[in-house]
mmCIF file of C-alpha atoms and ligand atoms in Angstrom:
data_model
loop_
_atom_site.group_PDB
_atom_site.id
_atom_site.type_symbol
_atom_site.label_atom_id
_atom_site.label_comp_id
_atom_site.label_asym_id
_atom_site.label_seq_id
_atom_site.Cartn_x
_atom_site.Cartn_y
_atom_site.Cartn_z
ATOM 1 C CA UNK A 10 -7.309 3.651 2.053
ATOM 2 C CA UNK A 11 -10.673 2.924 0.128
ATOM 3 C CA UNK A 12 -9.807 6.385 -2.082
ATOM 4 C CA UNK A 13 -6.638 5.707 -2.491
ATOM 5 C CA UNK A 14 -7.266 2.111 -3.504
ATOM 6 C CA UNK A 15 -10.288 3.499 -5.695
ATOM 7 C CA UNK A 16 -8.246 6.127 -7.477
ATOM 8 C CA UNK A 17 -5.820 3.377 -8.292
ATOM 9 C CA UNK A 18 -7.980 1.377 -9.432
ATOM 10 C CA UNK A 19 -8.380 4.006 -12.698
ATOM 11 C CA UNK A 20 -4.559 2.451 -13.919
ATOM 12 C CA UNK A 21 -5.019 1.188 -17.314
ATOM 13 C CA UNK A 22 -4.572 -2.726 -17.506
ATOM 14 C CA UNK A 23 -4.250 -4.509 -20.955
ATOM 15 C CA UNK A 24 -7.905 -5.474 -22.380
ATOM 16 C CA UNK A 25 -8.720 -3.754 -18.657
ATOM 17 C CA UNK A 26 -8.823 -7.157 -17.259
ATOM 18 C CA UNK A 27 -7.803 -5.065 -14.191
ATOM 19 C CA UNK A 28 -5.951 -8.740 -12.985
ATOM 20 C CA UNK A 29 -4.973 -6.658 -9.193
ATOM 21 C CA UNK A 30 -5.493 -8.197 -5.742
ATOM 22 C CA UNK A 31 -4.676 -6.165 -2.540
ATOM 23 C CA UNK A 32 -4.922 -7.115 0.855
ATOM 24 C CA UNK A 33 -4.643 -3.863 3.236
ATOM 25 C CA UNK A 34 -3.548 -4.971 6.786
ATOM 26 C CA UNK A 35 -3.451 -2.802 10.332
ATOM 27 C CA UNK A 36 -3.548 -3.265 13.568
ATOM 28 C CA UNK A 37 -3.940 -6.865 15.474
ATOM 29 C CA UNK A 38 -4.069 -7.958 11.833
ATOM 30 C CA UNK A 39 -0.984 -6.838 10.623
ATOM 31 C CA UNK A 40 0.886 -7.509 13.671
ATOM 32 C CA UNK A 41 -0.216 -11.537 13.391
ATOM 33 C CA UNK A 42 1.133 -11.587 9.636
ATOM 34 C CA UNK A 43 4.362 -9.792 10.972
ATOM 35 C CA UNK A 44 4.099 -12.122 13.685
ATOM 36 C CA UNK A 45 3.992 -15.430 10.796
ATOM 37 C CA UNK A 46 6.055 -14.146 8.290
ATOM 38 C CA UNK A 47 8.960 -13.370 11.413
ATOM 39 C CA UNK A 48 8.680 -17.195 12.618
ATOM 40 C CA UNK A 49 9.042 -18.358 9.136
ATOM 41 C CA UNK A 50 12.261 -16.497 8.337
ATOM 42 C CA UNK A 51 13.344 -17.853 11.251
ATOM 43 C CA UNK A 52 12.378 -21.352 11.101
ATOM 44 C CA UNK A 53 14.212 -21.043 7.565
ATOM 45 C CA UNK A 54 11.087 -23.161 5.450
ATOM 46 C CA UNK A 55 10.877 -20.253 2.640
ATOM 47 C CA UNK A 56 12.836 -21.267 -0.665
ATOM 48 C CA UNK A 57 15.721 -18.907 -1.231
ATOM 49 C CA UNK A 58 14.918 -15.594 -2.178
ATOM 50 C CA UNK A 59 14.432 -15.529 -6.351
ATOM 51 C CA UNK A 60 13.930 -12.151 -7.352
ATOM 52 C CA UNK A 61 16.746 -12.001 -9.927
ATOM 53 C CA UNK A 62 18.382 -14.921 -12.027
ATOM 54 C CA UNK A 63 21.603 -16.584 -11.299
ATOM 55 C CA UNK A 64 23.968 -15.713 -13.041
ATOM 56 C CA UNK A 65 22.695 -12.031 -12.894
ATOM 57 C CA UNK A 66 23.998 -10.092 -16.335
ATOM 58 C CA UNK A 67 27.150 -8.070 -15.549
ATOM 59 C CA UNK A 68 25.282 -4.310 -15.988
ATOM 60 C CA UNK A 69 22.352 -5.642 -13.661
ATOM 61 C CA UNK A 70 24.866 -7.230 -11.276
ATOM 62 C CA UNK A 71 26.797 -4.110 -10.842
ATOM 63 C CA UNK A 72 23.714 -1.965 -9.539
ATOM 64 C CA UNK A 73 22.800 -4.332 -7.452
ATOM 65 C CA UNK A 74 26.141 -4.058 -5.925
ATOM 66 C CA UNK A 75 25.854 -0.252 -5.626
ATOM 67 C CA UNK A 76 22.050 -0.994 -4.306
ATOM 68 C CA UNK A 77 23.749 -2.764 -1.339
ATOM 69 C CA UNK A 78 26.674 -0.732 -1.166
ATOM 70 C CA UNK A 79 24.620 2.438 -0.318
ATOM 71 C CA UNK A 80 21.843 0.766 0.971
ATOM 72 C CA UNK A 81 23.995 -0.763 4.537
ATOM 73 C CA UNK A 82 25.695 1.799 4.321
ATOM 74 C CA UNK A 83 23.485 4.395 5.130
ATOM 75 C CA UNK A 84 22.023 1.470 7.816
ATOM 76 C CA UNK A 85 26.060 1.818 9.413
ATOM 77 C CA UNK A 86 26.073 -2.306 8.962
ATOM 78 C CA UNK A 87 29.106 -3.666 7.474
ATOM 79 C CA UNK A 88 28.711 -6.438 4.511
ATOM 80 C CA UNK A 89 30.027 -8.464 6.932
ATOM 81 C CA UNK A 90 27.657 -8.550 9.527
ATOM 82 C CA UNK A 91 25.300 -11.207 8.842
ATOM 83 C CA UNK A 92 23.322 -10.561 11.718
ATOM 84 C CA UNK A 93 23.054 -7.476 11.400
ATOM 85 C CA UNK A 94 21.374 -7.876 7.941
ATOM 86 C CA UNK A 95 19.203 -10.412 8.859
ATOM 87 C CA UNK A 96 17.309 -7.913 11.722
ATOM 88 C CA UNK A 97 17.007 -5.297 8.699
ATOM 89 C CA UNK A 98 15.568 -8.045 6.240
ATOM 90 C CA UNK A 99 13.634 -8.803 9.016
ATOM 91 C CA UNK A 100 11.892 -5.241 9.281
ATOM 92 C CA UNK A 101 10.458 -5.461 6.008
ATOM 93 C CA UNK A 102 8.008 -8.284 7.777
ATOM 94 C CA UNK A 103 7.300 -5.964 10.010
ATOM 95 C CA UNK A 104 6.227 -2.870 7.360
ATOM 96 C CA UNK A 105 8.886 -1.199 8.641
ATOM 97 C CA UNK A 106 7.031 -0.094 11.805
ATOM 98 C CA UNK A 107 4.320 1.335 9.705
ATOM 99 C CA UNK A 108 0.657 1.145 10.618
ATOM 100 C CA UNK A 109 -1.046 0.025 6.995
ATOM 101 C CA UNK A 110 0.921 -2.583 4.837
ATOM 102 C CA UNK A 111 -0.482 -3.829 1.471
ATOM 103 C CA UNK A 112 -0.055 -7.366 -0.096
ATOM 104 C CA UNK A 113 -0.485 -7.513 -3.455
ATOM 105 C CA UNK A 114 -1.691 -10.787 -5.436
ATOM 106 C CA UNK A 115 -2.440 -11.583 -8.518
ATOM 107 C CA UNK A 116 -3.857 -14.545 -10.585
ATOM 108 C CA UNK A 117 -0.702 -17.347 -11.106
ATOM 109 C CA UNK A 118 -2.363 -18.713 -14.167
ATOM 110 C CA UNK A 119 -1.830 -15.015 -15.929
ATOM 111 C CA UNK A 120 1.218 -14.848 -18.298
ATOM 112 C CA UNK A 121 3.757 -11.446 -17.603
ATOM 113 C CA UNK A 122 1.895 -9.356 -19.433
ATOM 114 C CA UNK A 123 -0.651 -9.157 -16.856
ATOM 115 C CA UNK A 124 2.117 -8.698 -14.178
ATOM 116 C CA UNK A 125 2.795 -5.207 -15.630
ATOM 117 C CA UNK A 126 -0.958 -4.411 -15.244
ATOM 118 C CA UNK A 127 -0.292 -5.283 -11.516
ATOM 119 C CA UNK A 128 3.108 -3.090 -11.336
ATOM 120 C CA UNK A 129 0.885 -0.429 -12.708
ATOM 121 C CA UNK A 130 -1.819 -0.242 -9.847
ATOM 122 C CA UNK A 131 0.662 -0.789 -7.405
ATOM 123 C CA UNK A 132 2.572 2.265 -8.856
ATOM 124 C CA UNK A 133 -0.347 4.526 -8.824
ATOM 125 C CA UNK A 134 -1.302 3.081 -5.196
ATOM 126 C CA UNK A 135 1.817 4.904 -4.262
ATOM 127 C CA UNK A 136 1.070 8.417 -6.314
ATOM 128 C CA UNK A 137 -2.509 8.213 -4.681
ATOM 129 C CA UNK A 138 -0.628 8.296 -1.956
ATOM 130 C CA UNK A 139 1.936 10.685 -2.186
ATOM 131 C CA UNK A 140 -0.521 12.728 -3.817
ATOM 132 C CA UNK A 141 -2.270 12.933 0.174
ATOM 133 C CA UNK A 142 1.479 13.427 1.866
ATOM 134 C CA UNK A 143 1.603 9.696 2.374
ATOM 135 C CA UNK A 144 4.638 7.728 2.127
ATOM 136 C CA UNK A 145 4.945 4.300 0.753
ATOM 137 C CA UNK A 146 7.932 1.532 0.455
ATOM 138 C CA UNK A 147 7.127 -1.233 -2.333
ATOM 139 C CA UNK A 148 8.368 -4.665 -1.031
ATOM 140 C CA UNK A 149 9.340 -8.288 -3.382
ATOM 141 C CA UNK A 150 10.503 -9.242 0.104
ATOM 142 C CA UNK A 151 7.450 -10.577 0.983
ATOM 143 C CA UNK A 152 7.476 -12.848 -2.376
ATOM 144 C CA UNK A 153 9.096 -15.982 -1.623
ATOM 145 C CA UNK A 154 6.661 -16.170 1.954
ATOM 146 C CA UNK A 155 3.870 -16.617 -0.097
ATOM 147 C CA UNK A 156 3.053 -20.036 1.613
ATOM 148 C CA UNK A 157 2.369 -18.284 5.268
ATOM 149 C CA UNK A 158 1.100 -15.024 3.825
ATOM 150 C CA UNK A 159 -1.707 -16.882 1.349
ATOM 151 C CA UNK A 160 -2.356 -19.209 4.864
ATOM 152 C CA UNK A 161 -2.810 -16.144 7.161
ATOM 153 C CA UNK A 162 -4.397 -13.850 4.803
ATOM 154 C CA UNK A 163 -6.718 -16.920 3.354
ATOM 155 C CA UNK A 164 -5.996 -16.240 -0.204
ATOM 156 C CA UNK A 165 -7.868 -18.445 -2.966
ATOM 157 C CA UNK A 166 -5.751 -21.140 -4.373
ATOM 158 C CA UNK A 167 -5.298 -19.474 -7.832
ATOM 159 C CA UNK A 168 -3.597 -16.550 -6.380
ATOM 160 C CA UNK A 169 0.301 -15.739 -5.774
ATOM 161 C CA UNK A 170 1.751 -13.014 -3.973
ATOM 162 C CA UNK A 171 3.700 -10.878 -6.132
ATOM 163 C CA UNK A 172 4.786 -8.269 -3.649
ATOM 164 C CA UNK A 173 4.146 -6.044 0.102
ATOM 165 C CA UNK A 174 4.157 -2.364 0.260
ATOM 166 C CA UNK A 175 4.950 -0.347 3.477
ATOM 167 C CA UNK A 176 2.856 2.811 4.056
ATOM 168 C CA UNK A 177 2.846 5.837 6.330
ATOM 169 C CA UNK A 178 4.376 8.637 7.345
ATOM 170 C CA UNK A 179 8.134 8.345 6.155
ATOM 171 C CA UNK A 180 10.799 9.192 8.697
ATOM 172 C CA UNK A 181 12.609 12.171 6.737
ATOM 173 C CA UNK A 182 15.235 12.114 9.538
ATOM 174 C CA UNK A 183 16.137 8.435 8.624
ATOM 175 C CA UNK A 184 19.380 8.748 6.812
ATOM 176 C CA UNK A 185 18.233 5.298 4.870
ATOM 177 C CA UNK A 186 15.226 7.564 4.004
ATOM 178 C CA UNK A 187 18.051 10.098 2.623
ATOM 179 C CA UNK A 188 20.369 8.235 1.042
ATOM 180 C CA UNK A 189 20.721 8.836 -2.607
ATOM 181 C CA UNK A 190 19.969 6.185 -5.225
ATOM 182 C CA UNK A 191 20.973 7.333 -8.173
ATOM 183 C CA UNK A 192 19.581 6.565 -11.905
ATOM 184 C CA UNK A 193 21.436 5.651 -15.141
ATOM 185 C CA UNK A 194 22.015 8.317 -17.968
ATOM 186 C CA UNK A 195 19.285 8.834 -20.014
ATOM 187 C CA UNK A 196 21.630 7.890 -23.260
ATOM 188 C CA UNK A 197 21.994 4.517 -21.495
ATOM 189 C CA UNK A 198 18.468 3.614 -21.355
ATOM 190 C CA UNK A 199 16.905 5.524 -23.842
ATOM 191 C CA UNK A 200 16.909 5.288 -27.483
ATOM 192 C CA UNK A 201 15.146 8.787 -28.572
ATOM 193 C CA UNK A 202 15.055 8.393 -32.526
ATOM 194 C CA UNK A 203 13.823 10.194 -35.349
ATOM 195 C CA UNK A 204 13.217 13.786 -33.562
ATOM 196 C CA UNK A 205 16.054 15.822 -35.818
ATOM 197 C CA UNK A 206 13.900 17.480 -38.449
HETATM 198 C C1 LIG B 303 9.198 -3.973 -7.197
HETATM 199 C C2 LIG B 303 10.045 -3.368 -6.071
HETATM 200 C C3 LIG B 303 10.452 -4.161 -5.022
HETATM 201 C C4 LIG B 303 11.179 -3.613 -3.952
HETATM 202 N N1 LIG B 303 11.471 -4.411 -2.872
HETATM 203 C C5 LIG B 303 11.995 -3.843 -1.767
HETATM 204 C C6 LIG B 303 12.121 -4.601 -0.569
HETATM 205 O O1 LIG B 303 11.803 -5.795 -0.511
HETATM 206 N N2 LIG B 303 12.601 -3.984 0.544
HETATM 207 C C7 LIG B 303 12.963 -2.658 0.524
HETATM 208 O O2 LIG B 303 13.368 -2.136 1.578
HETATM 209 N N3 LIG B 303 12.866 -1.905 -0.611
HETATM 210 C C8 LIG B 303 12.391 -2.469 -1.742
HETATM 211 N N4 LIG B 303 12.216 -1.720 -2.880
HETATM 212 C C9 LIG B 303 12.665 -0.320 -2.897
HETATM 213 C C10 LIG B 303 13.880 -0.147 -3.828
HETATM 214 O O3 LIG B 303 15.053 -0.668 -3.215
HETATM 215 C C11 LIG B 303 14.037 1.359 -4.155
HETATM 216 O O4 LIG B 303 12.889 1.819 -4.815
HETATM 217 C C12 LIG B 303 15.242 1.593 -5.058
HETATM 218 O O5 LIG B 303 16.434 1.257 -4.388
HETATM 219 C C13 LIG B 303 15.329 3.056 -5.545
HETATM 220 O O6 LIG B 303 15.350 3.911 -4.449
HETATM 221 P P1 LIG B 303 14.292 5.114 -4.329
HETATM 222 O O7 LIG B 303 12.925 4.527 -4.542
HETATM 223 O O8 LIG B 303 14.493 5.635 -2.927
HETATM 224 O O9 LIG B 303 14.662 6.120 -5.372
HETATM 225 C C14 LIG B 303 11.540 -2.247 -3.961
HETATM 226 C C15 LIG B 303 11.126 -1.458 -5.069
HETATM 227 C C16 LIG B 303 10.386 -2.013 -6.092
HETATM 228 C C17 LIG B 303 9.935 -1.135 -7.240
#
């Protein structure tokens, strides 16, 4: 973990205010945040997940859809089992059942812009990894549980958790480890200009 964590810690940041917070649980540790995060789903005192806006735009909406669509799918739960959904949201608290999961914070009083610098560490965090035939699953699920996580983890008031990440060994056989998410065209999200002469 400490080379990982120190290779990512080479991602550029703007102005390299290098704005990144982790917290790297295992063990007994891990297992009482899973155990807090679990009774707070439960008990129903997070706000409502708010990941995305509401009303989502149409092209965003629609991927979602197909997110979900493939996503419980490969899982074999229908849409409309409820319960069913709930025990898989549930797993994320639980790092999926692997041994090392990562919270990562980040100063609330930093605009967006620093955010990205954030999304970039984490992102490398999970090429260090790979890079050593580790296996990693980035999680906003943890977001709207700040309130228990900051408690447990005894974060300083000034920071907010922005996101969890899941690492180990990946279970190839899993077939929602298989299942194929695919990616827009290239013409729809790329505007490649100027390269004709
Ligand atoms: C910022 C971010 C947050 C995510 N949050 C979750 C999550 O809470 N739970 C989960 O199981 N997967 C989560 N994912 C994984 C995405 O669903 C997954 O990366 C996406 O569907 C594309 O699939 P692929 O990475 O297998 O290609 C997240 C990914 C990112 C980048």
């Amino acid at each position: 973990m400490e080379e990982i964590l120190t290779e990512a810690a080479c991602a550029p940041s703007g102005a390299n205010i290098q704005p990144w917070r982790v917290y790297v649980v295992s063990g007994e540790v891990k297992d009482g945040l899973t155990h807090a995060l679990v009774t707070a789903s439960r008990a129903g005192v997070a706000p409502a997940p708010a990941h995305f806006p509401d009303p989502l735009p149409h092209m965003f909406r629609n991927r979602l859809q197909d997110f979900g669509a493939r996503y419980y799918a490969s899982l074999g739960i229908e849409r409309s089992d409820t319960a069913a959904r709930t025990r898989q949201t549930e797993r994320n608290y639980a790092f999926f059942g692997a041994p090392v999961g990562l919270i990562f914070s980040i100063d609330r009083r930093l605009k967006p812009h620093s955010w990205i610098d954030l999304g970039l560490f984490a992102q490398t965090v999970m090429l260090a990894a790979k890079a050593r035939g580790i296996d990693t699953c980035p999680q906003v699920a943890f977001a709207q549980f700040h309130e228990p996580i900051a408690s447990y983890l005894q974060m300083p008031q000034e920071e907010i958790t922005a996101f969890g990440m899941s690492m180990g060994y990946g279970d190839t056989q899993a077939p929602v480890n298989r299942a194929a998410m695919p990616r827009v065209r290239l013409q729809d999200f790329a505007q490649i200009l100027g390269f004709a002469g």
